[in-house]
Backbone as numpy.savetxt, mean C-alpha at the origin, in Angstrom:
# Nx Ny Nz CAx CAy CAz Cx Cy Cz
7.53 -20.38 -6.46 6.72 -19.18 -6.46 7.57 -17.92 -6.46
8.85 -18.05 -6.71 9.70 -16.86 -6.73 9.31 -15.92 -7.87
8.71 -16.47 -8.93 8.27 -15.61 -10.03 7.20 -14.62 -9.56
6.41 -14.98 -8.57 5.42 -14.05 -8.03 6.09 -12.89 -7.30
7.22 -13.16 -6.66 7.97 -12.07 -6.03 8.49 -11.10 -7.08
8.92 -11.63 -8.21 9.40 -10.77 -9.30 8.25 -9.92 -9.84
7.08 -10.53 -10.00 5.92 -9.79 -10.49 5.52 -8.71 -9.49
5.48 -9.05 -8.19 5.14 -8.05 -7.18 6.16 -6.91 -7.20
7.43 -7.22 -7.37 8.46 -6.19 -7.45 8.24 -5.27 -8.64
7.90 -5.85 -9.79 7.63 -5.04 -10.98 6.41 -4.14 -10.76
5.40 -4.66 -10.11 4.20 -3.86 -9.82 4.53 -2.71 -8.87
5.39 -2.95 -7.90 5.80 -1.89 -6.99 6.59 -0.82 -7.74
7.44 -1.23 -8.68 8.19 -0.26 -9.48 7.22 0.62 -10.28
6.18 0.02 -10.85 5.17 0.81 -11.57 4.49 1.82 -10.64
4.21 1.41 -9.43 3.60 2.30 -8.45 4.52 3.46 -8.12
5.79 3.16 -7.86 6.77 4.21 -7.55 6.90 5.17 -8.74
6.93 4.62 -9.93 7.03 5.43 -11.15 5.87 6.42 -11.24
4.65 5.95 -10.98 3.48 6.82 -11.06 3.54 7.92 -10.01
3.97 7.58 -8.80 4.08 8.59 -7.75 5.22 9.57 -8.05
6.30 9.07 -8.60 7.43 9.93 -8.96 6.98 10.96 -10.00
6.22 10.53 -10.96 5.75 11.43 -12.01 4.83 12.50 -11.44
3.95 12.13 -10.53 3.07 13.14 -9.95 3.86 14.15 -9.13
4.95 13.72 -8.51 5.81 14.65 -7.78 6.52 15.59 -8.75
6.93 15.07 -9.90 7.61 15.90 -10.89 6.68 16.95 -11.50
5.40 16.70 -11.49 4.44 17.68 -12.02 4.53 19.01 -11.27
5.03 18.95 -10.05 5.14 20.17 -9.24 6.46 20.89 -9.47
7.28 20.40 -10.39 8.58 21.02 -10.68 8.61 21.47 -12.14
9.74 22.04 -12.54 9.93 22.46 -13.93 10.64 21.40 -14.77
10.83 20.21 -14.22 11.56 19.15 -14.93 10.77 18.69 -16.15
11.42 18.67 -17.30 10.79 18.17 -18.53 11.79 17.26 -19.25
11.28 16.14 -19.75 12.10 15.19 -20.47 11.18 14.44 -21.43
11.50 14.49 -22.73 10.63 13.87 -23.74 10.51 12.37 -23.55
11.61 11.69 -23.25 11.57 10.24 -23.05 10.67 9.89 -21.87
10.85 10.62 -20.77 10.05 10.37 -19.58 8.57 10.61 -19.87
8.27 11.66 -20.63 6.88 11.96 -20.98 6.28 10.84 -21.83
7.07 10.28 -22.75 6.59 9.18 -23.59 6.26 7.96 -22.73
7.19 7.61 -21.86 6.98 6.44 -21.00 5.78 6.67 -20.08
5.67 7.87 -19.55 4.56 8.17 -18.65 3.22 8.13 -19.38
3.23 8.32 -20.69 2.01 8.23 -21.47 1.33 6.88 -21.32
2.09 5.86 -20.99 1.55 4.52 -20.77 0.99 4.34 -19.37
1.15 5.33 -18.51 0.74 5.21 -17.12 -0.74 4.90 -16.95
-1.60 5.44 -17.82 -3.03 5.17 -17.67 -3.34 3.69 -17.84
-2.54 3.01 -18.62 -2.71 1.55 -18.78 -2.22 0.84 -17.52
-1.07 1.28 -17.00 -0.49 0.65 -15.80 -1.42 0.78 -14.60
-2.00 1.97 -14.42 -2.80 2.21 -13.22 -4.06 1.36 -13.16
-4.49 0.82 -14.28 -5.67 -0.04 -14.28 -5.43 -1.38 -13.60
-4.17 -1.81 -13.55 -3.95 -3.15 -13.04 -2.90 -3.31 -11.95
-1.98 -2.37 -11.73 -0.88 -2.70 -10.83 -1.31 -2.88 -9.37
-2.22 -2.05 -8.86 -2.65 -2.26 -7.47 -3.57 -3.48 -7.35
-4.59 -3.64 -8.21 -5.40 -4.85 -8.10 -4.58 -6.13 -8.26
-3.62 -6.12 -9.19 -2.78 -7.30 -9.39 -1.93 -7.57 -8.15
-1.39 -6.52 -7.57 -0.58 -6.69 -6.35 -1.42 -7.30 -5.23
-2.65 -6.82 -5.07 -3.52 -7.35 -4.03 -3.90 -8.81 -4.30
-4.18 -9.13 -5.54 -4.53 -10.51 -5.88 -3.37 -11.46 -5.60
-2.17 -11.06 -5.99 -1.00 -11.90 -5.76 -0.73 -12.03 -4.26
-0.85 -10.92 -3.54 -0.64 -10.97 -2.08 -1.65 -11.89 -1.42
-2.89 -11.82 -1.87 -3.91 -12.71 -1.31 -3.65 -14.16 -1.64
-3.22 -14.41 -2.87 -2.92 -15.78 -3.29 -1.78 -16.37 -2.46
-0.82 -15.53 -2.10 0.35 -15.99 -1.34 0.12 -16.00 0.17
-1.05 -15.55 0.62 -1.33 -15.50 2.06 -1.53 -16.90 2.62
-1.16 -17.03 3.88 -1.33 -18.30 4.57 -2.62 -18.23 5.38
-3.66 -18.88 4.87 -4.95 -18.90 5.56 -5.15 -20.22 6.31
-4.11 -20.97 6.51 -4.23 -22.26 7.19 -4.08 -22.13 8.70
-4.04 -20.92 9.20 -3.90 -20.67 10.63 -5.28 -20.61 11.27
-5.32 -20.91 12.57 -6.59 -20.73 13.27 -6.86 -19.23 13.37
-8.11 -18.82 13.59 -8.46 -17.40 13.56 -7.62 -16.53 14.50
-7.36 -17.01 15.70 -6.60 -16.22 16.68 -5.17 -15.99 16.20
-4.52 -17.03 15.71 -3.16 -16.92 15.20 -3.12 -16.04 13.95
-4.12 -16.19 13.10 -4.21 -15.39 11.88 -4.29 -13.91 12.23
-5.18 -13.54 13.16 -5.34 -12.14 13.53 -4.09 -11.59 14.23
-3.46 -12.41 15.08 -2.21 -11.99 15.73 -1.14 -11.71 14.70
-1.03 -12.59 13.74 -0.04 -12.44 12.68 -0.32 -11.18 11.85
-1.57 -10.94 11.54 -1.96 -9.76 10.78 -1.65 -8.49 11.56
-1.92 -8.52 12.84 -1.64 -7.37 13.70 -0.14 -7.07 13.72
0.65 -8.11 13.90 2.10 -7.94 14.00 2.74 -7.56 12.66
2.27 -8.15 11.57 2.94 -7.95 10.29 2.42 -6.76 9.49
1.17 -6.34 9.72 0.61 -5.24 8.92 0.07 -4.07 9.74
-0.73 -4.34 10.75 -1.43 -3.26 11.46 -0.46 -2.39 12.26
0.41 -3.00 13.06 1.36 -2.20 13.85 2.34 -1.43 12.96
2.94 -2.07 11.93 3.79 -1.28 11.03 3.01 -0.16 10.32
1.76 -0.43 9.95 0.92 0.61 9.32 0.80 1.81 10.24
0.47 1.55 11.49 0.28 2.65 12.43 1.60 3.42 12.64
2.69 2.70 12.82 3.99 3.36 13.04 4.42 4.18 11.83
4.31 3.59 10.64 4.70 4.32 9.42 3.79 5.52 9.16
2.51 5.37 9.46 1.59 6.49 9.28 1.93 7.64 10.21
2.27 7.31 11.45 2.65 8.37 12.39 3.89 9.11 11.90
4.90 8.37 11.47 6.12 9.00 10.97 5.83 9.81 9.70
5.15 9.20 8.76 4.84 9.85 7.49 4.03 11.12 7.69
2.96 11.03 8.47 2.09 12.18 8.66 2.76 13.28 9.48
3.60 12.90 10.43 4.34 13.89 11.21 5.33 14.64 10.33
6.06 13.92 9.49 7.01 14.56 8.59 6.29 15.46 7.60
5.15 15.01 7.11 4.36 15.82 6.18 3.90 17.12 6.86
3.46 16.99 8.12 3.00 18.18 8.86 4.15 19.16 9.08
5.31 18.63 9.41 6.46 19.50 9.68 7.01 20.15 8.43
7.08 19.40 7.34 7.78 19.87 6.16 6.88 20.51 5.10
5.65 20.09 5.01 4.80 20.54 3.91 3.70 21.50 4.37
2.86 21.03 5.27 1.70 21.85 5.66 1.98 22.77 6.84
3.03 22.48 7.58 3.41 23.26 8.77 2.27 23.33 9.78
1.53 22.23 9.86 0.44 22.14 10.83 0.99 21.77 12.20
0.15 21.95 13.18 0.48 21.53 14.54 0.58 20.01 14.57
1.62 19.48 15.19 1.84 18.03 15.20 0.72 17.30 15.93
0.21 17.85 17.02 -0.86 17.16 17.75 -2.11 17.01 16.90
-2.42 18.02 16.09 -3.57 17.94 15.18 -3.35 16.82 14.16
-2.14 16.76 13.62 -1.81 15.73 12.63 -1.87 14.34 13.25
-1.34 14.17 14.45 -1.36 12.86 15.11 -2.79 12.41 15.40
-3.63 13.33 15.83 -5.04 12.97 16.07 -5.72 12.56 14.78
-5.42 13.27 13.69 -6.00 12.93 12.40 -5.51 11.55 11.95
-4.24 11.24 12.20 -3.68 9.93 11.85 -4.36 8.82 12.63
-4.55 9.06 13.92 -5.19 8.04 14.77 -6.63 7.80 14.32
-7.35 8.88 13.99 -8.75 8.75 13.55 -8.87 8.06 12.19
-8.01 8.44 11.25 -8.17 7.95 9.88 -7.35 6.71 9.57
-6.35 6.43 10.38 -5.46 5.31 10.07 -4.28 5.74 9.22
-4.20 7.00 8.88 -3.05 7.51 8.14 -3.24 7.50 6.64
-2.17 7.82 5.97 -2.21 7.98 4.51 -1.86 6.70 3.76
-1.55 5.67 4.46 -1.14 4.42 3.80 -2.37 3.54 3.57
-3.28 4.02 2.74 -4.57 3.37 2.51 -4.43 1.95 1.98
-3.40 1.70 1.21 -3.27 0.38 0.57 -3.00 -0.71 1.59
-2.33 -0.37 2.70 -2.11 -1.38 3.74 -3.42 -1.63 4.48
-4.18 -0.56 4.72 -5.50 -0.72 5.33 -6.37 -1.61 4.46
-6.36 -1.37 3.17 -7.17 -2.16 2.24 -6.74 -3.62 2.25
-5.44 -3.87 2.32 -4.93 -5.24 2.34 -5.37 -5.96 3.62
-5.31 -5.27 4.76 -5.75 -5.85 6.03 -7.24 -6.20 5.96
-8.04 -5.26 5.49 -9.49 -5.49 5.39 -9.79 -6.65 4.44
-9.10 -6.68 3.29 -9.31 -7.76 2.33 -8.95 -9.12 2.92
-7.86 -9.18 3.66 -7.46 -10.45 4.27 -8.47 -10.91 5.31
-8.98 -9.98 6.10 -9.96 -10.34 7.12 -11.26 -10.83 6.45
-11.69 -10.12 5.41 -12.92 -10.52 4.70 -12.75 -11.88 4.03
-11.59 -12.13 3.46 -11.36 -13.37 2.69 -10.99 -14.56 3.57
-10.65 -14.34 4.81 -10.17 -15.43 5.67 -11.14 -16.60 5.73
-12.36 -16.37 6.17 -13.31 -17.47 6.35 -13.68 -18.17 5.05
-14.06 -17.45 3.98 -14.38 -18.16 2.74 -13.22 -18.98 2.19
-12.00 -18.46 2.30 -10.86 -19.21 1.76 -10.52 -20.40 2.63
-10.70 -20.30 3.93 -10.48 -21.44 4.82 -11.47 -22.53 4.48
-12.72 -22.15 4.24 -13.76 -23.12 3.88 -13.46 -23.79 2.54
-12.97 -23.00 1.58 -12.65 -23.57 0.26 -11.49 -24.54 0.31
-10.50 -24.23 1.15 -9.31 -25.08 1.22 -9.53 -26.35 2.04
-10.61 -26.39 2.83 -10.82 -27.60 3.64 -11.79 -28.56 3.00
């Protein structure tokens, strides 16, 4: 299944590329080659996140009992999500919006932060756990 890791890596590169381009829109940087390649971005955006989620779900271990599954999910996704969101949102408040840090931290705690894709992956795994356990047994 190492080929799936290669595919997930390629999908992550497409994601970084799309975000990099949106950041460049705020600058005066222009490059014809980059503009040509970015022209294909509308095609990439249709599939890279859904494909990444499908592959991640396919590679998930649903053979754990519910308690172990939830503990594992908490340790591997939820806690890192919360920590990264706090760091990300704090840095954004300090460097970009110059908002009060306490306001930003409260907003992060309420919303779960800006890392929506990890939230979506956690929710998808929780929703899919029972049906996939039933299918595999």
